[in-house]
């Protein structure tokens, strides 16, 4: 592979039917996945994984600080149909992965994963051509200081290697991605924070009721229910200040 000339490649591990490309440091596993798709080299269940990234990014193009020792991965799946509900399936898969190692996770809409109210994992989902790229960053050994919300790392709770975490994650992806949405929705609601709490949506206050059968956010105000898509909801009691 040409990439070996540019980046140190740590290994190539077959893992429960996935092909895993493991790098020490690359700019971004997500950008790498884009390149693979653009070059027509993408295959279903191709995983790009790095120990560190020099140009990691998250939702809304925010920088994703990517020091050595955390999990940075982008998983490519064939996706002839774009299903936005996949965001919830991924959240449940990650939450179940953490539960499997004794951690009690919380999901913050749509798929931030928190522990004790502090963000430990972020997810970036991008549809490109006939593929979906699921970018996941999980803090294992370090957590950045971020304006606006608190962060944490797995090492505060457990000892786990990147390889074990990835392996458990992929197993859970195989369980939760094909699971019917009603079941995913039930699990998501059980694990979500902010249900029945006041949230801010586009600068206004609502009660967060949950998600509906289509994956829309259900908000309530003055006895009127609103089903909305996209954007972010802010849970005031989770902010730093
Ligand atoms: C977010 O919370 O904004 C999503 C963060 C997603 C970060 C992951 S780390 C692996 C993959 N590569 C990237 O550059 N971004 C995603």
XYZ file of N, CA and C and ligand atoms in Angstrom:
739
model
N 0.834 -1.200 0.000
C 0.000 0.000 0.000
C 0.871 1.253 0.000
N 0.519 2.220 -0.815
C 1.283 3.462 -0.924
C 1.439 4.137 0.429
N 0.400 4.035 1.233
C 0.380 4.765 2.495
C 1.534 4.376 3.417
N 2.044 3.165 3.254
C 3.148 2.713 4.106
C 4.357 3.640 3.916
N 4.470 4.210 2.737
C 5.591 5.114 2.467
C 5.473 6.406 3.278
N 4.269 6.760 3.624
C 4.073 8.046 4.280
C 3.861 7.942 5.783
N 3.224 6.886 6.222
C 2.905 6.777 7.637
C 3.409 5.447 8.162
N 3.801 5.441 9.401
C 4.209 4.175 9.986
C 2.960 3.322 10.214
N 2.941 2.158 9.615
C 1.776 1.299 9.755
C 2.075 0.275 10.840
N 1.218 0.209 11.846
C 1.513 -0.628 13.005
C 1.217 -2.102 12.760
N 0.217 -2.385 11.958
C -0.128 -3.786 11.761
C -1.418 -3.909 10.993
N -1.739 -5.110 10.644
C -2.944 -5.368 9.880
C -3.597 -6.564 10.531
N -4.687 -6.351 11.204
C -5.275 -7.392 12.046
C -6.657 -7.802 11.552
N -6.851 -9.062 11.223
C -8.221 -9.479 10.918
C -9.004 -9.615 12.223
N -10.167 -9.052 12.324
C -10.900 -9.018 13.596
C -12.380 -9.214 13.308
N -12.933 -10.273 13.808
C -14.341 -10.640 13.607
C -14.886 -10.190 12.238
N -14.185 -10.588 11.176
C -14.688 -10.311 9.827
C -14.408 -8.914 9.326
N -13.696 -8.131 10.106
C -13.324 -6.777 9.681
C -11.882 -6.790 9.188
N -11.564 -5.842 8.313
C -10.159 -5.601 7.980
C -9.761 -4.337 8.722
N -8.739 -4.450 9.538
C -8.326 -3.299 10.346
C -6.964 -2.796 9.889
N -6.900 -1.545 9.479
C -5.616 -0.910 9.174
C -5.242 -0.083 10.385
N -4.152 -0.484 11.039
C -3.762 0.165 12.289
C -2.531 1.039 12.061
N -2.661 2.319 12.378
C -1.545 3.261 12.192
C -1.098 3.824 13.534
N 0.156 4.222 13.570
C 0.634 4.916 14.765
C 0.039 6.323 14.778
N 0.338 7.111 13.736
C -0.199 8.475 13.672
C -0.489 8.849 12.220
N -1.679 9.319 11.964
C -2.024 9.867 10.643
C -2.805 11.168 10.880
N -3.007 11.965 9.838
C -3.750 13.218 10.077
C -5.126 12.941 10.677
N -5.890 12.052 10.035
C -7.240 11.761 10.532
C -7.703 10.445 9.913
N -8.198 9.549 10.750
C -8.711 8.281 10.207
C -9.912 8.550 9.293
N -10.639 9.624 9.609
C -11.832 9.956 8.825
C -11.421 10.420 7.426
N -10.417 11.305 7.376
C -9.921 11.793 6.092
C -9.325 10.634 5.300
N -8.642 9.743 6.004
C -8.053 8.579 5.339
C -9.170 7.737 4.703
N -10.248 7.540 5.456
C -11.381 6.757 4.935
C -11.991 7.435 3.702
N -12.100 8.751 3.743
C -12.600 9.496 2.568
C -11.751 9.171 1.353
N -10.420 9.199 1.549
C -9.489 8.954 0.441
C -9.664 7.560 -0.132
N -9.844 6.592 0.756
C -10.020 5.206 0.305
C -11.272 5.108 -0.581
N -12.335 5.774 -0.138
C -13.592 5.727 -0.907
C -13.403 6.444 -2.243
N -12.775 7.607 -2.193
C -12.583 8.380 -3.428
C -11.739 7.615 -4.451
N -10.792 6.826 -3.966
C -9.947 6.054 -4.886
C -10.609 4.760 -5.328
N -11.844 4.533 -4.885
C -12.573 3.326 -5.288
C -12.040 2.068 -4.618
N -11.363 2.228 -3.488
C -10.738 1.071 -2.817
C -11.494 0.651 -1.559
N -12.622 1.282 -1.298
C -13.332 0.972 -0.057
C -14.028 -0.377 -0.143
N -14.040 -1.081 0.970
C -14.795 -2.336 1.064
C -15.622 -2.283 2.345
N -16.678 -3.081 2.345
C -17.529 -3.152 3.534
C -16.695 -3.628 4.727
N -16.866 -3.008 5.868
C -16.199 -3.402 7.119
C -14.690 -3.162 7.104
N -14.292 -2.112 6.416
C -12.882 -1.709 6.490
C -12.739 -0.704 7.630
N -11.772 -0.969 8.510
C -11.588 -0.140 9.702
C -10.232 0.551 9.629
N -10.245 1.860 9.786
C -8.995 2.610 9.864
C -8.837 3.006 11.325
N -7.683 2.699 11.896
C -7.489 2.971 13.316
C -6.122 3.606 13.520
N -6.039 4.589 14.394
C -4.744 5.240 14.659
C -4.576 5.441 16.157
N -3.333 5.421 16.587
C -3.034 5.674 18.002
C -3.034 7.172 18.298
N -2.813 7.969 17.228
C -2.839 9.431 17.388
C -3.206 10.045 16.047
N -3.728 11.266 16.072
C -4.058 11.979 14.833
C -3.490 13.405 14.932
N -3.040 13.920 13.793
C -2.519 15.295 13.806
C -3.573 16.296 13.336
N -4.650 15.805 12.724
C -5.694 16.714 12.240
C -7.076 16.081 12.420
N -7.300 15.520 13.619
C -8.605 14.931 13.904
C -9.679 16.008 13.952
N -10.864 15.671 13.510
C -11.950 16.658 13.551
C -13.252 15.975 13.956
N -14.157 16.800 14.443
C -15.436 16.273 14.895
C -16.592 16.937 14.175
N -17.745 16.865 14.797
C -18.929 17.478 14.186
C -18.742 18.977 14.110
N -19.390 19.578 13.131
C -19.271 21.010 12.858
C -17.812 21.409 12.617
N -17.037 20.442 12.125
C -15.632 20.687 11.783
C -14.777 21.146 12.961
N -15.224 20.826 14.166
C -14.431 21.214 15.339
C -13.200 20.315 15.435
N -12.122 20.879 15.963
C -10.902 20.086 16.158
C -11.160 18.986 17.187
N -10.683 17.771 16.876
C -10.750 16.681 17.856
C -9.325 16.407 18.311
N -9.002 16.912 19.485
C -7.630 16.771 20.004
C -7.316 15.269 20.117
N -6.208 14.849 19.506
C -5.982 13.405 19.351
C -4.589 12.986 19.792
N -4.328 13.120 21.102
C -3.025 12.701 21.624
C -2.894 11.181 21.563
N -1.674 10.736 21.668
C -1.352 9.320 21.596
C -2.037 8.537 22.719
N -2.581 7.358 22.373
C -3.061 6.453 23.419
C -4.570 6.324 23.544
N -5.321 7.132 22.809
C -6.776 6.972 22.806
C -7.194 6.157 21.595
N -8.480 5.866 21.486
C -8.965 5.143 20.305
C -9.491 6.150 19.281
N -8.920 6.105 18.103
C -9.384 6.939 16.989
C -9.656 5.990 15.839
N -10.893 5.866 15.450
C -11.186 4.900 14.400
C -12.286 5.401 13.477
N -12.203 4.979 12.223
C -13.266 5.253 11.244
C -13.609 3.928 10.596
N -14.865 3.567 10.688
C -15.313 2.268 10.184
C -16.158 2.510 8.940
N -15.806 1.809 7.870
C -16.529 1.974 6.603
C -17.495 0.803 6.422
N -18.755 1.140 6.175
C -19.754 0.125 5.843
C -20.411 0.503 4.524
N -20.811 -0.517 3.764
C -21.638 -0.229 2.590
C -22.971 0.309 3.080
N -23.464 1.371 2.437
C -24.739 1.961 2.862
C -25.469 2.494 1.629
N -26.066 1.606 0.859
C -26.773 2.065 -0.333
C -27.938 3.003 0.014
N -28.493 2.819 1.220
C -29.572 3.710 1.672
C -29.050 4.520 2.856
N -29.288 5.834 2.827
C -28.840 6.687 3.941
C -29.866 6.653 5.053
N -29.523 6.040 6.163
C -30.449 5.960 7.295
C -29.918 6.824 8.425
N -30.503 8.000 8.648
C -29.990 8.842 9.725
C -30.104 8.175 11.100
N -31.024 7.212 11.217
C -31.209 6.528 12.517
C -29.961 5.772 12.949
N -29.036 5.566 12.003
C -27.812 4.833 12.337
C -27.065 5.521 13.489
N -27.252 6.834 13.623
C -26.590 7.583 14.708
C -26.954 6.990 16.070
N -28.207 6.578 16.218
C -28.661 6.022 17.494
C -28.130 4.597 17.693
N -28.090 3.828 16.589
C -27.566 2.453 16.693
C -26.111 2.485 17.134
N -25.342 3.431 16.574
C -23.923 3.553 16.933
C -23.794 3.933 18.416
N -24.625 4.862 18.849
C -24.572 5.282 20.256
C -24.820 4.090 21.178
N -25.822 3.288 20.843
C -26.143 2.138 21.693
C -24.984 1.125 21.652
N -24.403 0.920 20.460
C -23.274 -0.022 20.342
C -22.105 0.424 21.232
N -21.816 1.714 21.244
C -20.697 2.205 22.066
C -21.048 2.090 23.551
N -22.271 2.478 23.875
C -22.691 2.402 25.284
C -22.625 0.958 25.785
N -23.080 0.021 24.949
C -23.044 -1.398 25.349
C -21.604 -1.882 25.481
N -20.715 -1.348 24.650
C -19.297 -1.706 24.747
C -18.761 -1.293 26.115
N -19.108 -0.092 26.534
C -18.624 0.384 27.836
C -19.275 -0.410 28.984
N -20.556 -0.719 28.823
C -21.225 -1.540 29.850
C -20.533 -2.894 29.982
N -20.035 -3.425 28.853
C -19.402 -4.751 28.862
C -18.085 -4.758 29.646
N -17.527 -3.567 29.907
C -16.299 -3.513 30.724
C -16.582 -2.853 32.078
N -17.847 -2.827 32.448
C -18.212 -2.399 33.798
C -18.414 -0.909 33.985
N -18.529 -0.182 32.890
C -18.720 1.271 32.995
C -20.173 1.613 32.712
N -20.698 2.589 33.469
C -22.094 2.985 33.257
C -22.113 4.240 32.383
N -22.387 4.073 31.098
C -22.352 5.242 30.202
C -23.687 5.960 30.139
N -23.640 7.171 29.659
C -24.854 7.942 29.378
C -24.742 8.415 27.935
N -25.857 8.490 27.250
C -25.849 9.004 25.881
C -26.441 10.405 25.899
N -25.723 11.324 25.268
C -26.272 12.680 25.111
C -26.597 12.838 23.634
N -27.799 13.250 23.358
C -28.286 13.298 21.982
C -27.280 13.924 21.031
N -27.061 13.387 19.833
C -27.581 12.073 19.427
C -26.671 10.932 19.832
N -25.350 11.177 19.863
C -24.476 10.037 20.157
C -23.164 10.401 20.844
N -23.168 11.497 21.610
C -22.037 11.702 22.514
C -22.185 10.684 23.642
N -21.058 10.141 24.079
C -21.120 9.203 25.197
C -20.414 9.849 26.390
N -21.104 9.853 27.519
C -20.585 10.488 28.727
C -20.457 9.459 29.838
N -19.585 9.777 30.792
C -19.539 9.029 32.051
C -19.642 10.086 33.147
N -20.570 9.875 34.053
C -20.833 10.844 35.134
C -20.935 12.271 34.594
N -21.600 12.405 33.451
C -21.842 13.733 32.880
C -20.671 14.324 32.115
N -19.589 13.550 31.956
C -18.405 14.069 31.261
C -18.188 13.287 29.970
N -17.885 14.011 28.889
C -17.786 13.363 27.576
C -16.534 12.492 27.497
N -16.743 11.232 27.097
C -15.618 10.309 26.942
C -15.465 9.885 25.485
N -16.486 10.142 24.682
C -16.475 9.641 23.303
C -17.322 10.535 22.397
N -16.791 10.772 21.202
C -17.543 11.519 20.197
C -17.669 10.704 18.925
N -18.729 10.958 18.195
C -19.010 10.187 16.979
C -19.299 11.141 15.830
N -18.712 10.841 14.694
C -18.934 11.633 13.482
C -19.355 10.672 12.375
N -20.562 10.867 11.853
C -21.072 9.943 10.825
C -21.200 10.691 9.509
N -20.558 10.159 8.482
C -20.594 10.816 7.169
C -20.962 9.802 6.095
N -21.920 10.172 5.267
C -22.292 9.315 4.133
C -21.540 9.801 2.903
N -20.837 8.896 2.248
C -20.083 9.253 1.042
C -20.350 8.176 -0.004
N -20.826 8.595 -1.157
C -21.213 7.639 -2.211
C -22.103 6.553 -1.598
N -21.718 5.293 -1.801
C -22.544 4.203 -1.274
C -22.050 3.693 0.069
N -21.316 4.541 0.760
C -20.733 4.099 2.026
C -21.105 5.058 3.162
N -21.027 4.519 4.366
C -21.094 5.398 5.537
C -19.767 5.236 6.279
N -19.221 6.360 6.720
C -17.990 6.325 7.514
C -18.356 6.739 8.932
N -18.134 5.820 9.848
C -18.477 6.084 11.246
C -17.176 6.361 12.003
N -16.943 7.624 12.310
C -15.727 8.019 13.028
C -16.002 8.057 14.514
N -15.156 7.372 15.265
C -15.366 7.285 16.719
C -14.059 7.611 17.438
N -14.136 8.519 18.370
C -12.984 8.822 19.212
C -13.345 8.544 20.658
N -12.571 7.673 21.308
C -12.828 7.364 22.727
C -11.577 7.691 23.538
N -11.752 8.516 24.558
C -10.626 8.880 25.426
C -10.279 7.705 26.324
N -9.065 7.206 26.176
C -8.621 6.111 27.056
C -7.598 6.655 28.051
N -6.517 7.212 27.519
C -5.407 7.637 28.385
C -5.386 9.134 28.659
N -6.038 9.905 27.797
C -6.042 11.358 28.034
C -7.362 11.947 27.577
N -7.713 13.063 28.186
C -8.926 13.776 27.783
C -8.606 15.261 27.700
N -9.004 15.895 26.603
C -8.659 17.302 26.449
C -9.537 18.192 27.331
N -9.022 19.370 27.622
C -9.843 20.378 28.293
C -10.568 21.141 27.193
N -11.869 21.178 27.284
C -12.674 21.760 26.214
C -13.585 22.830 26.807
N -13.731 23.920 26.094
C -14.641 24.965 26.561
C -16.077 24.487 26.353
N -16.898 24.606 27.365
C -18.321 24.330 27.177
C -18.811 23.020 27.764
N -17.930 22.037 27.912
C -18.380 20.783 28.531
C -17.195 20.076 29.196
N -17.525 19.172 30.121
C -16.472 18.441 30.832
C -16.124 17.164 30.075
N -14.889 16.716 30.240
C -14.459 15.492 29.570
C -13.858 14.537 30.595
N -13.786 13.277 30.210
C -13.125 12.287 31.061
C -12.451 11.239 30.187
N -11.805 10.276 30.810
C -11.108 9.206 30.076
C -11.358 7.873 30.771
N -11.256 6.790 30.011
C -11.550 5.466 30.567
C -10.588 5.100 31.688
N -9.337 5.554 31.563
C -8.327 5.205 32.556
C -8.707 5.649 33.961
N -9.625 6.602 34.079
C -10.107 6.988 35.411
C -10.939 5.881 36.040
N -11.363 4.913 35.223
C -12.268 3.870 35.712
C -11.719 2.461 35.538
N -11.070 2.209 34.377
C -10.609 0.840 34.067
C -9.276 0.903 33.324
N -8.626 -0.262 33.260
C -7.461 -0.411 32.385
C -7.901 -1.205 31.176
N -7.712 -0.648 29.998
C -8.100 -1.380 28.783
C -7.190 -0.933 27.636
N -6.830 -1.872 26.778
C -5.986 -1.509 25.637
C -6.880 -1.049 24.485
N -6.268 -0.322 23.573
C -6.994 0.130 22.383
C -7.543 -1.077 21.620
N -6.716 -2.127 21.504
C -7.112 -3.307 20.731
C -8.343 -3.981 21.336
N -8.347 -4.126 22.669
C -9.500 -4.780 23.296
C -10.763 -3.940 23.133
N -10.592 -2.630 23.306
C -11.748 -1.738 23.178
C -12.311 -1.798 21.760
N -11.415 -1.769 20.776
C -11.866 -1.818 19.370
C -12.578 -3.138 19.088
N -12.004 -4.218 19.578
C -12.589 -5.533 19.332
C -14.010 -5.611 19.925
N -14.158 -5.143 21.154
C -15.487 -5.144 21.790
C -16.446 -4.216 21.051
N -15.923 -3.091 20.591
C -16.760 -2.128 19.860
C -17.291 -2.742 18.562
N -16.410 -3.403 17.816
C -16.835 -3.972 16.525
C -17.870 -5.076 16.730
N -17.688 -5.850 17.797
C -18.682 -6.890 18.090
C -20.039 -6.249 18.360
N -20.038 -5.160 19.093
C -21.310 -4.486 19.390
C -21.893 -3.786 18.172
N -21.033 -3.296 17.290
C -21.549 -2.715 16.045
C -22.295 -3.797 15.264
N -21.740 -5.006 15.264
C -22.387 -6.105 14.535
C -23.734 -6.478 15.141
N -23.871 -6.239 16.430
C -25.164 -6.540 17.073
C -26.159 -5.407 16.818
N -25.724 -4.166 16.999
C -26.682 -3.055 17.055
C -26.972 -2.406 15.711
N -26.056 -2.468 14.746
C -26.380 -1.855 13.439
C -27.528 -2.578 12.743
N -27.570 -3.907 12.777
C -28.720 -4.570 12.114
C -29.985 -4.644 12.968
N -29.913 -4.243 14.224
C -31.095 -4.356 15.102
C -32.190 -3.384 14.650
N -33.445 -3.851 14.724
C -34.556 -2.995 14.274
C -34.630 -1.720 15.120
N -35.097 -0.652 14.486
C -34.976 0.651 15.134
C -35.801 0.765 16.410
N -36.921 0.068 16.483
C -37.755 0.173 17.688
C -36.982 -0.304 18.914
N -36.239 -1.397 18.715
C -35.415 -1.940 19.799
C -34.266 -0.983 20.146
N -33.631 -0.444 19.109
C -32.545 0.528 19.327
C -33.082 1.729 20.089
N -34.235 2.205 19.657
C -34.845 3.394 20.271
C -35.105 3.157 21.773
N -35.610 1.966 22.089
C -35.877 1.633 23.495
C -34.582 1.680 24.305
N -33.538 1.036 23.779
C -32.248 1.012 24.498
C -31.689 2.430 24.604
N -31.790 3.181 23.501
C -31.249 4.547 23.488
C -31.921 5.378 24.584
N -33.251 5.238 24.673
C -34.003 6.029 25.668
C -33.606 5.624 27.093
N -33.311 4.331 27.290
C -32.900 3.869 28.629
C -31.566 4.491 29.041
N -30.700 4.708 28.044
C -29.336 5.164 28.334
C -29.167 6.677 28.210
N -30.158 7.337 27.636
C -30.005 8.770 27.338
C -30.127 9.617 28.598
N -29.406 10.732 28.614
C -29.580 11.698 29.691
C -30.424 12.863 29.176
N -31.061 13.515 30.092
C -31.820 14.709 29.712
C -33.288 14.433 29.423
N -33.706 13.153 29.451
C -35.110 12.847 29.181
C -35.976 13.479 30.288
N -37.015 14.138 29.847
C -37.941 14.862 30.739
C -37.293 16.059 31.433
N -36.109 16.419 30.980
C -35.436 17.594 31.555
C -35.608 18.782 30.598
N -35.328 19.951 31.125
C -35.363 21.125 30.254
C -34.117 21.173 29.405
N -34.285 21.390 28.120
C -33.141 21.524 27.220
C -33.337 22.784 26.384
N -32.236 23.209 25.827
C -32.285 24.382 24.960
C -32.166 23.908 23.527
N -33.094 24.282 22.703
C -33.023 23.920 21.290
C -33.134 25.208 20.472
N -32.098 25.494 19.715
C -32.036 26.734 18.931
C -32.385 27.948 19.791
N -31.791 27.960 21.006
C -31.927 29.134 21.869
C -33.217 29.212 22.654
N -34.107 28.212 22.521
C -35.366 28.265 23.283
C -35.472 27.058 24.210
N -36.247 27.193 25.301
C -36.369 26.116 26.286
C -37.542 25.190 25.975
N -37.249 23.882 26.068
C -38.273 22.858 25.853
C -38.049 21.742 26.870
N -39.050 20.874 27.002
C -38.820 19.610 27.720
C -38.415 18.573 26.681
N -37.344 17.841 26.961
C -36.859 16.810 26.039
C -37.616 15.514 26.329
N -38.494 15.112 25.423
C -39.331 13.934 25.657
C -38.616 12.656 25.213
N -37.829 12.763 24.135
C -37.110 11.575 23.645
C -36.946 11.622 22.145
N -36.914 10.426 21.521
C -36.851 10.361 20.054
C -38.036 9.543 19.565
N -38.483 9.845 18.363
C -39.650 9.116 17.849
C -39.213 7.972 16.925
N -40.180 7.291 16.348
C -39.909 6.097 15.540
C -39.104 6.405 14.283
N -39.048 7.684 13.897
C -38.241 8.056 12.725
C -36.870 8.593 13.122
N -36.638 8.704 14.408
C -35.355 9.234 14.876
C -35.377 10.736 15.100
N -36.548 11.361 14.953
C -36.642 12.805 15.228
C -36.627 13.042 16.743
N -36.163 14.219 17.142
C -36.182 14.581 18.562
C -37.595 15.037 18.903
N -38.094 14.570 20.042
C -39.418 15.005 20.477
C -39.241 15.998 21.625
N -39.738 17.204 21.411
C -39.647 18.269 22.417
C -41.053 18.724 22.768
N -41.204 19.254 23.968
C -42.547 19.697 24.369
C -42.456 21.060 25.041
N -43.422 21.897 24.723
C -43.520 23.198 25.403
C -44.966 23.655 25.367
N -45.477 24.116 26.498
C -46.871 24.583 26.594
C -47.843 23.539 26.053
N -47.599 22.268 26.403
C -48.464 21.155 25.981
C -48.490 20.937 24.480
N -47.541 21.512 23.765
C -47.446 21.260 22.321
C -46.185 20.434 22.072
N -46.338 19.341 21.305
C -45.200 18.464 21.012
C -44.596 18.849 19.671
N -43.278 18.908 19.630
C -42.574 19.239 18.393
C -41.659 18.078 18.025
N -41.640 17.686 16.770
C -40.720 16.643 16.288
C -39.719 17.345 15.376
N -38.451 17.378 15.800
C -37.472 18.170 15.047
C -36.268 17.308 14.669
N -35.622 17.718 13.583
C -34.434 16.994 13.112
C -33.222 17.913 13.168
N -32.059 17.307 13.257
C -30.806 18.045 13.117
C -30.519 18.978 14.265
N -29.456 19.738 14.086
C -29.031 20.723 15.080
C -28.657 20.058 16.403
N -28.426 20.859 17.402
C -27.999 20.299 18.675
C -28.912 20.753 19.787
N -29.097 19.876 20.746
C -29.788 20.344 21.937
C -28.753 20.521 23.043
N -28.978 21.522 23.852
C -28.037 21.847 24.916
C -28.700 21.508 26.239
N -27.969 20.764 27.063
C -28.510 20.415 28.369
C -27.809 21.306 29.376
N -28.480 22.358 29.872
C -27.782 23.379 30.655
C -26.984 22.822 31.828
N -27.505 21.805 32.564
C -26.798 21.376 33.771
C -25.519 20.601 33.461
N -25.247 20.323 32.177
C -23.997 19.635 31.845
C -22.894 20.592 31.415
N -23.190 21.864 31.326
C -22.162 22.801 30.880
C -21.132 23.033 31.978
N -19.951 23.473 31.577
C -18.860 23.727 32.525
C -19.217 24.777 33.555
N -19.860 25.832 33.057
C -20.115 26.932 33.977
C -21.491 26.767 34.642
C -17.546 14.910 17.899
O -17.892 14.688 19.051
O -17.561 16.068 17.429
C -17.111 13.770 17.010
C -15.653 13.446 17.156
C -15.205 12.344 16.226
C -13.723 12.099 16.330
C -13.314 10.868 15.575
S -11.705 10.313 16.049
C -11.702 9.196 14.730
C -12.276 9.928 13.541
N -11.252 10.719 12.903
C -11.500 12.016 12.974
O -10.788 12.918 12.499
N -12.647 12.226 13.623
C -13.255 10.993 14.059
